[in-house]
XYZ file of C-alpha atoms in Angstrom:
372
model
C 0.000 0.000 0.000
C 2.960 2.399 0.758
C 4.541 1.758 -2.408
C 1.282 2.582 -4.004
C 1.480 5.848 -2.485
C 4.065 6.668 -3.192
C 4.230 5.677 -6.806
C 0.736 7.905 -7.260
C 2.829 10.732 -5.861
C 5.863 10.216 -7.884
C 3.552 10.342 -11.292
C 1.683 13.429 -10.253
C 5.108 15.086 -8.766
C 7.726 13.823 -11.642
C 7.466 16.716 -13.719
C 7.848 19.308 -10.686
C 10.539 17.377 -9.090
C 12.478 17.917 -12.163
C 12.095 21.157 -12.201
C 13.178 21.542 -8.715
C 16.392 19.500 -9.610
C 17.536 21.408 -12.414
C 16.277 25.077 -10.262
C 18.746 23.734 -7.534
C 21.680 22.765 -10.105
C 21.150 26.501 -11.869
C 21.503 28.526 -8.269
C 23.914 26.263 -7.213
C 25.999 26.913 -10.965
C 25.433 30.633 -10.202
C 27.409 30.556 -6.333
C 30.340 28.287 -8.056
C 30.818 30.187 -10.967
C 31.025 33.904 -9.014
C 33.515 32.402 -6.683
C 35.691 31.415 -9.625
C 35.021 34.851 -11.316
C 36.216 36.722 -7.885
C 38.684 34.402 -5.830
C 41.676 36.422 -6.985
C 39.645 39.789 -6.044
C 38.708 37.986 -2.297
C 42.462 37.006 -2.087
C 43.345 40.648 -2.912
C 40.910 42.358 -0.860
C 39.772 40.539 2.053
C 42.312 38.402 2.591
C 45.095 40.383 3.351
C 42.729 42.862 5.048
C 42.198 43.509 9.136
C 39.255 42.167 10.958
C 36.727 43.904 11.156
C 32.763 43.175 11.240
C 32.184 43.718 7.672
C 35.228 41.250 7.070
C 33.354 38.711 8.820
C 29.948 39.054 6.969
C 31.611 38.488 3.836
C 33.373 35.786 4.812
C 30.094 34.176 6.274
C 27.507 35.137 3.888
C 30.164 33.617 0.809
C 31.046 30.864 2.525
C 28.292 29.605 4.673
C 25.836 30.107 1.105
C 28.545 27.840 -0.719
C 28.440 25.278 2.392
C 24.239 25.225 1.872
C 23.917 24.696 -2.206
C 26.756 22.378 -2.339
C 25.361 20.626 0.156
C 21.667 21.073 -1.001
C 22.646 19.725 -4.364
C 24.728 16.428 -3.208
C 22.327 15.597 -0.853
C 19.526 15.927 -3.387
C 21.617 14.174 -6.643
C 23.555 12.158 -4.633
C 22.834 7.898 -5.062
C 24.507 7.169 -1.673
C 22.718 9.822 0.440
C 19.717 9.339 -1.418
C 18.351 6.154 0.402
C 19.273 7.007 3.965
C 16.359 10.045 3.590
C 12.787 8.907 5.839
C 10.252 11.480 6.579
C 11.215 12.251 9.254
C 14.475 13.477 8.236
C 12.527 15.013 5.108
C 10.911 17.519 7.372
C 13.998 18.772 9.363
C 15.635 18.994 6.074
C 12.474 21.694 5.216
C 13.282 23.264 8.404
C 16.447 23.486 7.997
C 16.210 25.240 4.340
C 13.760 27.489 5.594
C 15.556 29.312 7.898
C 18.350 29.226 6.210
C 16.808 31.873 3.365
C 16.095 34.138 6.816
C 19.946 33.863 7.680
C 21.153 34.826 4.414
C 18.556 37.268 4.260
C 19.917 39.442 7.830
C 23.810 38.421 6.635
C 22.813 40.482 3.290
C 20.593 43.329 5.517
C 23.634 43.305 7.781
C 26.230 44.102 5.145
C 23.717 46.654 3.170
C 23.187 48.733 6.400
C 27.152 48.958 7.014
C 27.095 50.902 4.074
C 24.041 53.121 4.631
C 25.867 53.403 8.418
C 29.048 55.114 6.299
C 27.173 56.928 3.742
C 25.462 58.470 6.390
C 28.586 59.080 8.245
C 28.124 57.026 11.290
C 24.456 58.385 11.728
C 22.635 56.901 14.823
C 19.272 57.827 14.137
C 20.497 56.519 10.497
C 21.767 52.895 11.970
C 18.245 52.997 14.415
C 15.915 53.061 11.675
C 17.707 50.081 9.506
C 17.353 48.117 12.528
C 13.963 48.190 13.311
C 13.046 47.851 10.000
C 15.412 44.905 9.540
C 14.470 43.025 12.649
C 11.065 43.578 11.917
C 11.225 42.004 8.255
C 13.145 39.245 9.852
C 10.826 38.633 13.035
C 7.871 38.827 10.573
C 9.223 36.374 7.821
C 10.235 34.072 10.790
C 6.710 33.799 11.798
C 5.441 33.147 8.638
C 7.898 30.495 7.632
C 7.419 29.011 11.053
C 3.686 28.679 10.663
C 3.814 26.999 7.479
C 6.486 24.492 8.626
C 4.273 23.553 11.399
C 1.782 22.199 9.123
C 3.752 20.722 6.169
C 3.562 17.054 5.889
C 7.160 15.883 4.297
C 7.393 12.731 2.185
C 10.515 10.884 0.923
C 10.081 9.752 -2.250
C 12.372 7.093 -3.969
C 12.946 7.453 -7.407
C 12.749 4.491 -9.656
C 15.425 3.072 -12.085
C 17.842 5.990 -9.936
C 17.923 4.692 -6.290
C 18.118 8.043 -4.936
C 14.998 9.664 -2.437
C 13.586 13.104 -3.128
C 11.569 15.021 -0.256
C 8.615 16.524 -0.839
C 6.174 18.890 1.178
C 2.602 18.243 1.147
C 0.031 21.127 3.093
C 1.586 24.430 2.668
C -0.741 27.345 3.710
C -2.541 29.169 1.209
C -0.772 32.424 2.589
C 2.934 30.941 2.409
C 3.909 33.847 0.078
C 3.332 36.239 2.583
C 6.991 35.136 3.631
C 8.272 37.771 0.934
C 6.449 40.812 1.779
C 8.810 41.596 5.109
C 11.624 41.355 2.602
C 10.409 43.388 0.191
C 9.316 46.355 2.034
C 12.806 46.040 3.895
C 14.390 46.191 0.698
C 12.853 49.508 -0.559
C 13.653 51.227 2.379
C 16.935 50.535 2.681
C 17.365 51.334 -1.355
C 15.357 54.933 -0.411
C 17.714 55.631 2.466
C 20.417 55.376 -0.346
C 19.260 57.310 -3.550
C 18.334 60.249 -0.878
C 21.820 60.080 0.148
C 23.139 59.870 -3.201
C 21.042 63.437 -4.324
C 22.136 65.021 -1.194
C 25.419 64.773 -2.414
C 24.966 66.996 -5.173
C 23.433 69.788 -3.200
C 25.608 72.896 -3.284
C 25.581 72.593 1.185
C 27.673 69.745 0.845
C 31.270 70.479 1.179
C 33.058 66.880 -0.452
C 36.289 66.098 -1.608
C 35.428 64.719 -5.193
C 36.917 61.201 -3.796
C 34.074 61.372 -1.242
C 31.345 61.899 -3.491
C 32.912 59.393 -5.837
C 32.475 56.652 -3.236
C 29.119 57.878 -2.446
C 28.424 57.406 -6.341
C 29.863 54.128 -6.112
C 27.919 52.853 -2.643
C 24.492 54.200 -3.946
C 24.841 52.585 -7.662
C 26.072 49.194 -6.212
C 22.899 49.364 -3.492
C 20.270 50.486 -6.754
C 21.809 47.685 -8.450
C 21.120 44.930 -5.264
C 17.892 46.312 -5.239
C 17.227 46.363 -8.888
C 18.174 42.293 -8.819
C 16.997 41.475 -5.201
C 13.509 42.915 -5.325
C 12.850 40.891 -8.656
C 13.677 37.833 -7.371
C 11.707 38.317 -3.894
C 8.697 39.489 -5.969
C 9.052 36.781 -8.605
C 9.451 33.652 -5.522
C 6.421 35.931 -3.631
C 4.281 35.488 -7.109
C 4.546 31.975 -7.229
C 3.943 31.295 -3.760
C 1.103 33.311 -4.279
C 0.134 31.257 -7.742
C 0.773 27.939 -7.291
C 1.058 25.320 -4.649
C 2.124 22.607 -3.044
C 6.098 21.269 -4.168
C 6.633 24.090 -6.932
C 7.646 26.852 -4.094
C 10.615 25.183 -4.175
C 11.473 26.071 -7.478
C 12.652 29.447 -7.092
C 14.029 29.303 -3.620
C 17.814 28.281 -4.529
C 17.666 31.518 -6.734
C 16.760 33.790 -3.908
C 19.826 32.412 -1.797
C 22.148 32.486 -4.282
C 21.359 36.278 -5.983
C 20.898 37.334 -2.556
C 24.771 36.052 -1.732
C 26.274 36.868 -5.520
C 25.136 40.459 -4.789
C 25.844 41.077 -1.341
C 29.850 39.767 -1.590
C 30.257 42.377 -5.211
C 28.848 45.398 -2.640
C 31.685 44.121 -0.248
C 34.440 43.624 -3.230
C 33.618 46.643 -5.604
C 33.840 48.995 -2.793
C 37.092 47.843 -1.630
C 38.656 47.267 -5.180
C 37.685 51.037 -5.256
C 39.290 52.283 -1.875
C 42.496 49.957 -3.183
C 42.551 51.745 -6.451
C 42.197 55.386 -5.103
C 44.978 54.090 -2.253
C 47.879 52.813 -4.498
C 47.404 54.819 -7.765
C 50.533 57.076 -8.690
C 50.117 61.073 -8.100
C 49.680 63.228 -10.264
C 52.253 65.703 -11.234
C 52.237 69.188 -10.832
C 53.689 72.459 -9.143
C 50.680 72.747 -6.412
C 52.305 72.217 -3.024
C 51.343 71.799 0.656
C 54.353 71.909 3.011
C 53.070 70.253 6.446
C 54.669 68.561 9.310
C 54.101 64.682 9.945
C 53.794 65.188 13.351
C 50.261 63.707 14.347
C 48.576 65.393 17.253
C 49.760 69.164 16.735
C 47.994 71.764 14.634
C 50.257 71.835 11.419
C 49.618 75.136 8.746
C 49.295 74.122 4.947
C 50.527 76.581 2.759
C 48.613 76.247 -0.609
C 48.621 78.250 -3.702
C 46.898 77.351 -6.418
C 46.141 79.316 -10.427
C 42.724 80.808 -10.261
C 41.436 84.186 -11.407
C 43.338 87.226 -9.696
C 41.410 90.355 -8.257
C 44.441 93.111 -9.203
C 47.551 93.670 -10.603
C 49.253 93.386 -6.771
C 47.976 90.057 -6.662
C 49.336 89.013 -9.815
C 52.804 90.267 -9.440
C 53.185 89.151 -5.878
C 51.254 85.818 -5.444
C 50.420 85.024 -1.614
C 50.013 81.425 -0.330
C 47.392 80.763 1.714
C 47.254 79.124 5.481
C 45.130 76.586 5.878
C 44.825 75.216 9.612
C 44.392 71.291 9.682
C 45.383 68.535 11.895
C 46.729 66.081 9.912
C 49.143 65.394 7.101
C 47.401 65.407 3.439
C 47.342 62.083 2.190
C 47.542 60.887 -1.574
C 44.169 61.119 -2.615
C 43.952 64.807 -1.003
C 46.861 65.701 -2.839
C 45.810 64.223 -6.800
C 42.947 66.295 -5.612
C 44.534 69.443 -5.210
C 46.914 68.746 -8.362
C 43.609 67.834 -9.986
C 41.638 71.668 -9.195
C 44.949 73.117 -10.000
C 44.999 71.970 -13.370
C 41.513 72.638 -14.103
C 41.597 76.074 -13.190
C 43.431 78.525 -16.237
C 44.828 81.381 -15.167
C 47.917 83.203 -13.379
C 48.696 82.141 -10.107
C 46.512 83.262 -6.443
C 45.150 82.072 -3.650
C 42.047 79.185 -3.603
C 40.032 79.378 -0.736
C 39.135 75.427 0.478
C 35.658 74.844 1.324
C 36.743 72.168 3.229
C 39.571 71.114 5.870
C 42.212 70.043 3.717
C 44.370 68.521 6.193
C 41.290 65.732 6.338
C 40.339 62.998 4.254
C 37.135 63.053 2.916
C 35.024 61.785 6.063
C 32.835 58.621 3.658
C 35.780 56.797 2.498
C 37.437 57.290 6.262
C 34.039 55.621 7.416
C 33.754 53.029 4.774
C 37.780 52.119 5.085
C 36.907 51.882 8.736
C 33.582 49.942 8.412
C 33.705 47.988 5.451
């Protein structure tokens, strides 16, 4: 009678259970192939870099993600693990891939407020508001995925002519694709929070070194871009929750893991290939000068003089350098930026008065060097 069973559930499930296999094999192919496409840039740039927490959330959201599909995918294909699968081990294994799409879903929240904590310049109301609305997308997903794997049923299915056992859940609610409404709302608030920092960079108020708003450039397109990717594979899995039933939520699962991972470890790796270009590229050449003393600690003056557009005769005939106070010594970015204005401004030779405190790097790439 059990055989029966579970041969009248093989022939209605076959053609779904295929699907799932080759869905798993795709998001699996997807994690594999961006860790061969950016080993050398991990090696490069996180490697050789100091601890620090967003260190660690790369290093768990890649790995622990490549741990889960590898895993999902022998376990699944393989003929020796295959028979050793009963229902009851069917239904922790549902359990177990549940909430591991919430974990990867905080380790990728996690890593996308870090940045919205240095874009905003270590803001606390800033860092308060990702939280809640984080924790509340995660609390709220929990308890939906919880619900529904109270009331799954979980059968183990062996497949003929193969030898190998499939598991498949029978009695998902109805409202299962709530589970992706949390993340979604989550999502556009976090991408708001960094397109309104991205246009309040432009405004005239803000005083940046063009290296700052570069990174800010950088930080907002790579966040649009996780969005962009993320929020059409939450609302695709959401829509066929929503539209069909039974086994085929499965389907689209592995691909919510794996874009969700893919994404989050290129925000980590293009923002830090970035800070290592600006870091060891050459300087550029030119007469502009700042004479300061190394000492750290003691209020140094920066004599600058720069071309620009001179108010009399005097002034042209007798250029004066200006004094800038600062703190510290300028380092090589400041200085291609002051070679940089120097060149782009025609003219005899007077003084430029800095908008900003030159003797400062610009204060987003200190915070994303230091929290990245």
């Amino acid at each position: 009678m059990a055989d029966a069973i579970q041969r009248a559930i093989f022939l209605e499930l076959y053609p779904t259970i295929t699907k799932i296999r080759y869905a798993e094999l795709a998001s699996t192919m997807i994690i594999l192939f961006d860790h061969l496409l950016t080993l050398d840039q991990e090696v490069r740039l996180i490697w050789s870099a100091q601890w620090s927490l967003g260190k660690i959330l790369f290093l768990i959201n890649r790995y622990y993600a490549l741990c889960v599909v590898v895993y999902l995918y022998v376990n699944r294909h393989s003929i020796v693990m295959g028979p050793t699968l009963t229902e009851c081990s069917c239904l922790h294994w549902f359990r177990w891939q549940g909430w591991t799409g919430i974990i990867t879903f905080v380790i990728a929240e996690l890593i996308l407020q870090l940045r919205l904590y240095a874009l905003y310049f270590r803001s606390k109301r800033v860092l308060a508001v990702t939280n809640i609305v984080c924790l509340a997308a995660a609390i709220g997903s929990s308890y939906v995925m919880g619900h529904a794997l109270s009331l799954i049923v979980a059968f183990a299915i062996q497949l003929p002519n193969t030898g190998s056992t499939v598991c498949v859940p029978i009695g998902l609610p109805d409202g299962f694709y709530q589970f992706w409404i949390p993340m979604l709302i989550s999502e556009c608030v976090l991408c708001g929070l960094a397109l309104y920092r991205g246009f309040r960079s432009y405004r005239p108020t803000e005083n940046l070194l063009q290296s700052g708003r570069r990174i800010i450039e950088t930080l907002v397109r790579d966040s649009v871009w996780y969005f962009v990717v993320i929020f059409a594979t939450y609302l695709t899995n959401a829509i066929i929750f929503l539209t069909r039933g039974g086994a085929e939520v499965e389907i689209p699962i592995g691909f919510a893991v794996a874009l969700s991972t893919v994404m989050s470890s290129r925000l980590c790796l293009n923002v830090r290939g970035y800070i290592r270009d600006e870091s060891v590229s050459d300087a550029l050449p030119g007469p502009a000068s700042a004479v300061y003393s190394p000492r750290a600690g003691n209020t140094q003056n920066a004599f600058v003089s720069f071309p620009g557009e001179d108010r009399d005769d005097a002034t042209r005939s007798n250029p004066v350098s200006k004094v800038v106070q600062s703190g510290d010594a300028l380092g090589e970015i400041e200085m291609r930026e002051l070679r940089s204005m120097r060149a782009s401004s025609p003219g005899p030779r007077s003084i430029l008065r800095m908008p900003f405190s030159i003797g400062r790097r610009s204060p987003c790439l200190d915070e994303v060097i230091h929290i990245t």
